mmCIF file of C-alpha atoms and ligand atoms in Angstrom:
data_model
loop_
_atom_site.group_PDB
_atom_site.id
_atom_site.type_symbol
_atom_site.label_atom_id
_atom_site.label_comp_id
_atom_site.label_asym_id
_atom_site.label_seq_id
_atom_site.Cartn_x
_atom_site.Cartn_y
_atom_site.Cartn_z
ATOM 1 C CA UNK A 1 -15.885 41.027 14.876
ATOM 2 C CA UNK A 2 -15.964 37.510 14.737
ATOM 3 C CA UNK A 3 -13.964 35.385 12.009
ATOM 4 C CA UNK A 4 -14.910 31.626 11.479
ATOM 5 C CA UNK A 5 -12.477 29.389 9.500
ATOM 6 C CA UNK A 6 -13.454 26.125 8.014
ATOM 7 C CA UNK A 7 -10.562 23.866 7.365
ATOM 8 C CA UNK A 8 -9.216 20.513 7.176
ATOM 9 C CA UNK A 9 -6.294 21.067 9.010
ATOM 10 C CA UNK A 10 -7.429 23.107 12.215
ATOM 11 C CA UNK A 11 -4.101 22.955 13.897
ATOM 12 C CA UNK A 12 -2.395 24.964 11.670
ATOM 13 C CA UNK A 13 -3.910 27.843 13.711
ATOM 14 C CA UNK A 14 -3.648 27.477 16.716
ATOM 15 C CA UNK A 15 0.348 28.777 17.613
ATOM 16 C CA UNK A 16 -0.558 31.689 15.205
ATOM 17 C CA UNK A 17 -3.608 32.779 16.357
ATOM 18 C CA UNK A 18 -2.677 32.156 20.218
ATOM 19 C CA UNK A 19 0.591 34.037 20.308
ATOM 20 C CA UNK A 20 1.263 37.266 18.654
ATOM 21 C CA UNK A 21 -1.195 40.737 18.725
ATOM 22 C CA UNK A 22 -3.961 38.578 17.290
ATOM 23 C CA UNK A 23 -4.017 36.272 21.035
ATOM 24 C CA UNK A 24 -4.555 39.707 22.726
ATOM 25 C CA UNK A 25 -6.939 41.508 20.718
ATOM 26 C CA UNK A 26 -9.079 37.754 21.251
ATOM 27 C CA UNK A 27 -8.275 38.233 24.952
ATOM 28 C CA UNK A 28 -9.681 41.598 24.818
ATOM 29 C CA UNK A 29 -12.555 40.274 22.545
ATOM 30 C CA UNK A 30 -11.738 43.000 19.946
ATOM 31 C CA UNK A 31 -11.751 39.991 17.621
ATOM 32 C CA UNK A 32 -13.408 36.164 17.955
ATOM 33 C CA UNK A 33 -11.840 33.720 15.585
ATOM 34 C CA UNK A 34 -12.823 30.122 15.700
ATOM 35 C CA UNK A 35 -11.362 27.426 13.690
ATOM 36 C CA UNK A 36 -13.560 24.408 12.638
ATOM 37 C CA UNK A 37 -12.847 21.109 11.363
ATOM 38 C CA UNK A 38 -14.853 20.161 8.144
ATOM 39 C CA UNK A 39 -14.697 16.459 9.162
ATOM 40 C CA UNK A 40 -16.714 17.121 11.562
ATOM 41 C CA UNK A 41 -19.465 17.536 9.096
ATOM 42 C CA UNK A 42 -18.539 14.566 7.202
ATOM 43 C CA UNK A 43 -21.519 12.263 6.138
ATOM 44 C CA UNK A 44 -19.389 9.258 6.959
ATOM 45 C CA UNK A 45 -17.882 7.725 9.744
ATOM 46 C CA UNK A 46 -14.520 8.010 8.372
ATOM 47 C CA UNK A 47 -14.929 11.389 8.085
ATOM 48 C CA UNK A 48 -14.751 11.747 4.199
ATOM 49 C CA UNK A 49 -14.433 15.094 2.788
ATOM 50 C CA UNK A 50 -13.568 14.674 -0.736
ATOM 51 C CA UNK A 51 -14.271 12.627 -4.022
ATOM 52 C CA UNK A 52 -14.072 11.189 -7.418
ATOM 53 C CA UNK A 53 -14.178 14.135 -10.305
ATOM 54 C CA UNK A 54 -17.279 13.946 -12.054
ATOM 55 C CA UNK A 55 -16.185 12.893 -15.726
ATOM 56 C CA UNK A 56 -12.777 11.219 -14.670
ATOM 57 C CA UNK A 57 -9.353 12.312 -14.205
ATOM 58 C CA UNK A 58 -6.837 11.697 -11.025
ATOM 59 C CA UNK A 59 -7.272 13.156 -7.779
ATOM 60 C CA UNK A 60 -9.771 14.009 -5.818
ATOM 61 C CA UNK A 61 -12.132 16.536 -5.021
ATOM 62 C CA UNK A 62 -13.443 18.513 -1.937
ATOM 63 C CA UNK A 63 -17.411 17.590 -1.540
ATOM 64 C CA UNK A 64 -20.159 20.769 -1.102
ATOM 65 C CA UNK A 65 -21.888 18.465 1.304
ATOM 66 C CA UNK A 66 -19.498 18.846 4.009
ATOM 67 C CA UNK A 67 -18.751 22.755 3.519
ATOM 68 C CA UNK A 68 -22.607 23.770 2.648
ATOM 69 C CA UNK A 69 -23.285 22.017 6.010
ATOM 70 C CA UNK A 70 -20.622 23.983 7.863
ATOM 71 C CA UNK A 71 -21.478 27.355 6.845
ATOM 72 C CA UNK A 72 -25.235 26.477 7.136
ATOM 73 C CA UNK A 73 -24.005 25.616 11.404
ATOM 74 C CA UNK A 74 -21.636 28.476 11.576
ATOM 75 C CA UNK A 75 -23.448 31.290 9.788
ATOM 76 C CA UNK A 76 -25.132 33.125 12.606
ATOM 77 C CA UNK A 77 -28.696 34.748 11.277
ATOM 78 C CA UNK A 78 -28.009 37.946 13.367
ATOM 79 C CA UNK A 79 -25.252 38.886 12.321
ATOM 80 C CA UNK A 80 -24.436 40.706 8.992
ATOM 81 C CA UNK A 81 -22.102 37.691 7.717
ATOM 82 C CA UNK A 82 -20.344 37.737 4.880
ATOM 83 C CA UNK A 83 -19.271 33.599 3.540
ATOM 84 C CA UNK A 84 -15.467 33.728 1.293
ATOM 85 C CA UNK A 85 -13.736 31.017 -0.963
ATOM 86 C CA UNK A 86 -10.142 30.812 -1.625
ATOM 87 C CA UNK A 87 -8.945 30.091 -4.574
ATOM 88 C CA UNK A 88 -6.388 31.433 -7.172
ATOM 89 C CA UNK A 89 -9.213 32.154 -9.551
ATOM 90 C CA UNK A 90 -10.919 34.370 -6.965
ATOM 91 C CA UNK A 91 -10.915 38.415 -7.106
ATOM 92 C CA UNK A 92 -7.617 39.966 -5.863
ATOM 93 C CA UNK A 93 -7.528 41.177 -2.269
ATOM 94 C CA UNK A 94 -6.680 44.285 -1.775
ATOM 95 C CA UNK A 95 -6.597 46.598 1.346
ATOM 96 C CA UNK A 96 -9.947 47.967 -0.051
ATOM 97 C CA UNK A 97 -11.102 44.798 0.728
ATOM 98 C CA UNK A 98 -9.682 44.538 4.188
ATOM 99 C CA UNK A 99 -11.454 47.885 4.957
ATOM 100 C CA UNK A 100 -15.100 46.452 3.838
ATOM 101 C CA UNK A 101 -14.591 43.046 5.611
ATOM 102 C CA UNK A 102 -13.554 44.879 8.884
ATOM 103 C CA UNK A 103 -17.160 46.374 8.484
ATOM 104 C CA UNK A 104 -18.919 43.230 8.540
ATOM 105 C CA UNK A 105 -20.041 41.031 12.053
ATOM 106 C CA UNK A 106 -18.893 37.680 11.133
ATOM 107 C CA UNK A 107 -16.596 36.512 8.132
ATOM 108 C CA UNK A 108 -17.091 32.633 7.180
ATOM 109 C CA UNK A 109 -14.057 31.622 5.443
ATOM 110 C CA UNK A 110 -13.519 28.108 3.218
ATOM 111 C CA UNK A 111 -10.133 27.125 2.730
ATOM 112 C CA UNK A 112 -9.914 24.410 -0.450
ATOM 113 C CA UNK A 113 -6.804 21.977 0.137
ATOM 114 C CA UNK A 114 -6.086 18.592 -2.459
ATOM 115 C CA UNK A 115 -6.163 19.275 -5.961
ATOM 116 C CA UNK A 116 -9.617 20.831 -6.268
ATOM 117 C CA UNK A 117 -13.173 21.682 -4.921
ATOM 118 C CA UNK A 118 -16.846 21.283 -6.018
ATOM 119 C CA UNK A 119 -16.921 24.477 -8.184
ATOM 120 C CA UNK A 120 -20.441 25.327 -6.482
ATOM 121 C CA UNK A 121 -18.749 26.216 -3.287
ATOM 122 C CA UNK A 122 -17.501 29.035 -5.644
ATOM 123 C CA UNK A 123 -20.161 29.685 -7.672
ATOM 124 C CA UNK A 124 -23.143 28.750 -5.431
ATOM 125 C CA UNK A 125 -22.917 28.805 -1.418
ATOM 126 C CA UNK A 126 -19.952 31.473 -1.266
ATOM 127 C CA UNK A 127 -20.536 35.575 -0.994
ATOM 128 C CA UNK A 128 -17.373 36.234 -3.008
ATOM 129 C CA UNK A 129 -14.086 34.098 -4.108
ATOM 130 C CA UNK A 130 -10.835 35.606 -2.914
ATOM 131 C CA UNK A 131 -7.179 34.782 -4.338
ATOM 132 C CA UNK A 132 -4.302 36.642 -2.070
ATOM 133 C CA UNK A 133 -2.055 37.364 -5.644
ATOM 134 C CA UNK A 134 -1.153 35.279 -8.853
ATOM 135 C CA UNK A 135 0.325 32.018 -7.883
ATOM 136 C CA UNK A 136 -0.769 28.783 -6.643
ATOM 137 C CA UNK A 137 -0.524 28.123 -2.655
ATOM 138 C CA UNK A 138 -1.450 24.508 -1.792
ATOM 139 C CA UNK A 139 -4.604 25.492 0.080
ATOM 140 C CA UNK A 140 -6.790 28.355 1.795
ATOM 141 C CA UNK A 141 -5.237 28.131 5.000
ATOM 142 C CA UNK A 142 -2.192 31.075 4.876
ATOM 143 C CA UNK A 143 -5.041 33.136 2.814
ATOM 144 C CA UNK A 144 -7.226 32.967 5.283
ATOM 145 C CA UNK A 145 -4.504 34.164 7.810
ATOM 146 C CA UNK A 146 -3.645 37.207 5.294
ATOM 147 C CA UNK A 147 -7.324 38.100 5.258
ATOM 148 C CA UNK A 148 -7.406 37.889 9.352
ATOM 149 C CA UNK A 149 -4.345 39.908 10.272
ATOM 150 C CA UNK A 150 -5.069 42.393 7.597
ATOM 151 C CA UNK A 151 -8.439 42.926 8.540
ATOM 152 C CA UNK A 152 -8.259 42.494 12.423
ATOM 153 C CA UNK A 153 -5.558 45.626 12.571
ATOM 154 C CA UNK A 154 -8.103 47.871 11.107
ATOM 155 C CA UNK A 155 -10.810 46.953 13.968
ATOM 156 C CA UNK A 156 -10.428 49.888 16.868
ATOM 157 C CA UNK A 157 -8.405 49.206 19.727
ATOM 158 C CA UNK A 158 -6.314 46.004 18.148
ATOM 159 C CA UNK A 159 -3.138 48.169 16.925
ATOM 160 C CA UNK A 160 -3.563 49.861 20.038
ATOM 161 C CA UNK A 161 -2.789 46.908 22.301
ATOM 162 C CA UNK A 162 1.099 46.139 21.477
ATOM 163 C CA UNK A 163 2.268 49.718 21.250
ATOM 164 C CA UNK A 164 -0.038 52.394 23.248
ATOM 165 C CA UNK A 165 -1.547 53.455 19.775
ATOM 166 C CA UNK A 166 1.671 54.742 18.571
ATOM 167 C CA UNK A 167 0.664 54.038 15.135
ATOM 168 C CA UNK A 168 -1.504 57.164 14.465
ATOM 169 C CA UNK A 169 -5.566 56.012 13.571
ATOM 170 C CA UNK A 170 -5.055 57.331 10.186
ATOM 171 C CA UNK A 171 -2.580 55.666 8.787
ATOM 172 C CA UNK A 172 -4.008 52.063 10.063
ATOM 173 C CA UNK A 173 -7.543 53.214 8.894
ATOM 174 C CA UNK A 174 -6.519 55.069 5.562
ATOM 175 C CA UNK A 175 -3.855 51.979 4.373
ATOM 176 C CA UNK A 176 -1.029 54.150 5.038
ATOM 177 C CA UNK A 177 2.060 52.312 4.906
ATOM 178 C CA UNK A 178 4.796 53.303 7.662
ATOM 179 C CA UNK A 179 7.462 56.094 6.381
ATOM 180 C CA UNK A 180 11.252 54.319 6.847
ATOM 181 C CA UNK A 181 12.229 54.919 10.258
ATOM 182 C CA UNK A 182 15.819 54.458 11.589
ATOM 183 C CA UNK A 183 17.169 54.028 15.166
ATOM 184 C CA UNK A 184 20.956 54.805 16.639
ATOM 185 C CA UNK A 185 23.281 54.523 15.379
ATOM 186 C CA UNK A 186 23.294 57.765 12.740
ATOM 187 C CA UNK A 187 26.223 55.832 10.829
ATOM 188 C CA UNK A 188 26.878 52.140 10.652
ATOM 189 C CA UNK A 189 30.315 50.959 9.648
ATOM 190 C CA UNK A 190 29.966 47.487 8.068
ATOM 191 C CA UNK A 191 32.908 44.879 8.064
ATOM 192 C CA UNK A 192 34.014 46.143 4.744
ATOM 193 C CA UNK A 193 34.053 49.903 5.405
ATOM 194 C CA UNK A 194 30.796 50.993 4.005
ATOM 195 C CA UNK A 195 28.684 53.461 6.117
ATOM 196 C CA UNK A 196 25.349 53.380 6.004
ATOM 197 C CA UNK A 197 23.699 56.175 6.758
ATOM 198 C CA UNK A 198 20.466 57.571 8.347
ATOM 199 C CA UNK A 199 18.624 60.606 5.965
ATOM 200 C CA UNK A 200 20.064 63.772 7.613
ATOM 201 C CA UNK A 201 16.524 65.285 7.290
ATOM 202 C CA UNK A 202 15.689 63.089 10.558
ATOM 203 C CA UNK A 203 18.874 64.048 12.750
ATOM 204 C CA UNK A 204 18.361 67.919 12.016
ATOM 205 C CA UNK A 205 15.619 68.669 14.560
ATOM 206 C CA UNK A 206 13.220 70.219 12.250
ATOM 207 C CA UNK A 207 9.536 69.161 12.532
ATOM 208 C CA UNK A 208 8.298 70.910 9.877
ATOM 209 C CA UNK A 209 10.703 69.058 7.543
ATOM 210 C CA UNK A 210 10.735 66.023 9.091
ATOM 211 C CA UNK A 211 6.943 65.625 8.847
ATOM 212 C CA UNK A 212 7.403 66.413 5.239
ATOM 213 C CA UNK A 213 10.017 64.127 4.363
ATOM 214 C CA UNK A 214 7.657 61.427 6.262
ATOM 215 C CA UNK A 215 4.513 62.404 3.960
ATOM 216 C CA UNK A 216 6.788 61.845 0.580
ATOM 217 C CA UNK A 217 8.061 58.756 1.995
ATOM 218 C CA UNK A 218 5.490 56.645 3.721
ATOM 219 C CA UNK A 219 3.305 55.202 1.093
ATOM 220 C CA UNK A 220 0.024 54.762 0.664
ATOM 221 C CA UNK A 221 -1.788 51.340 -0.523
ATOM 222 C CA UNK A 222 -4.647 50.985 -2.558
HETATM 223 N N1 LIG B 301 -5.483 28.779 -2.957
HETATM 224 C C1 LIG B 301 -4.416 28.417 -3.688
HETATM 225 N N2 LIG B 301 -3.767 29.487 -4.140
HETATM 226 C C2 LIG B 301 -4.425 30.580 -3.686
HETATM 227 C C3 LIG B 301 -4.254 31.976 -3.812
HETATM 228 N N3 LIG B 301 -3.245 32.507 -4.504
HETATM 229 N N4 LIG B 301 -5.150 32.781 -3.219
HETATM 230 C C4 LIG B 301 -6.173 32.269 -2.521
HETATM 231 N N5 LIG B 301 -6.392 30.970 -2.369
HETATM 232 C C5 LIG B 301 -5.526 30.114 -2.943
#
């Protein structure tokens, strides 16, 4: 699957999407994700990307120019692409979501930055407009990251590479959450004399309870 990002500020990426389980699954090309600079498709030298609002008012605003130009370059004919907007007033994203993206060949995404963009990116040249919950982030670019590392563990084999596909297929595929796991030791003391304890279900041997105790537990997200 292939993810193309189109961005002002292209070097946010790069540490995040070069380290981490995200690098390997691109060294393994499980996953492709290119990050492109919208200035490069600026119509001036300067490389403009934004303008005066239309009937007044401060700021500036993103152009559709620039952006219709970029997904016109990027969007590969091919492939079943799908083009997404970020913005607060977008649909929620949801793991449903996730699952139908990580379905599709190529996902074009438009991160807005300043104080606003043409609303026909929205309402015109994108697929769908995406907001990652109910409050204002300064721009697309840690959306756009949510909607990658969200959708990139549910492509086959990416889990896989970090932990030897520990995490059973069905819980990555189905949105399982994890159950609460614990490690040694069964009691910790703290400094002030508190123990904290691990659920004696999980030191008493019993698989049959254990798995149980794990199903009531682990949650499951819609
Ligand atoms: N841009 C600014 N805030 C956002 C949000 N909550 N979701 C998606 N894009 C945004």
């Amino acid at each position: 699957m292939r993810f193309d990002i189109i961005t002002i500020f292209p070097e946010i990426f790069e540490s995040y999407f070069s380290e981490s389980l995200l690098g390997k699954a691109q060294k393994a090309n499980l996953i492709e994700i290119n990050v492109h600079d919208l200035r490069d498709y600026s119509q001036n030298k300067w490389g403009d990307v934004d303008d005066k609002p239309y009937g007044g008012g401060r700021g500036m605003v993103m152009k559709l120019e620039p952006i219709y130009r970029a997904v016109k370059n990027i969007r590969k004919k091919k492939l079943q692409s799908k083009v997404i907007f970020f913005t607060p007033r977008g649909k929620k994203y949801s793991q449903k979501k996730a699952m139908e993206y990580s379905k599709t060949d190529q996902l074009i995404m438009i991160c807005g930055r300043y104080e606003g963009v043409d609303e026909r990116v929205k309402t015109d040249l994108a697929d769908e407009s995406v907001s990652i919950g109910d409050y204002v982030l300064i721009g697309g670019e840690i959306p756009a990251m949510v909607v990658i590392e969200s959708v990139s563990r549910l492509i086959d084999g990416v889990i896989g590479i970090d932990n030897e596909g520990f995490l059973e297929e069905r819980m990555v595929k189905n949105g399982m959450v994890e159950y609460p796991q614990y490690t040694r030791p069964a009691v910790f003391k703290t400094d002030e004399g508190e123990e904290w304890k691990v659920p004696e279900v999980l030191l008493s041997g019993h698989h049959e309870k254990i798995k149980k105790w794990r199903n009531k537990r682990g949650k499951k997200i819609k």
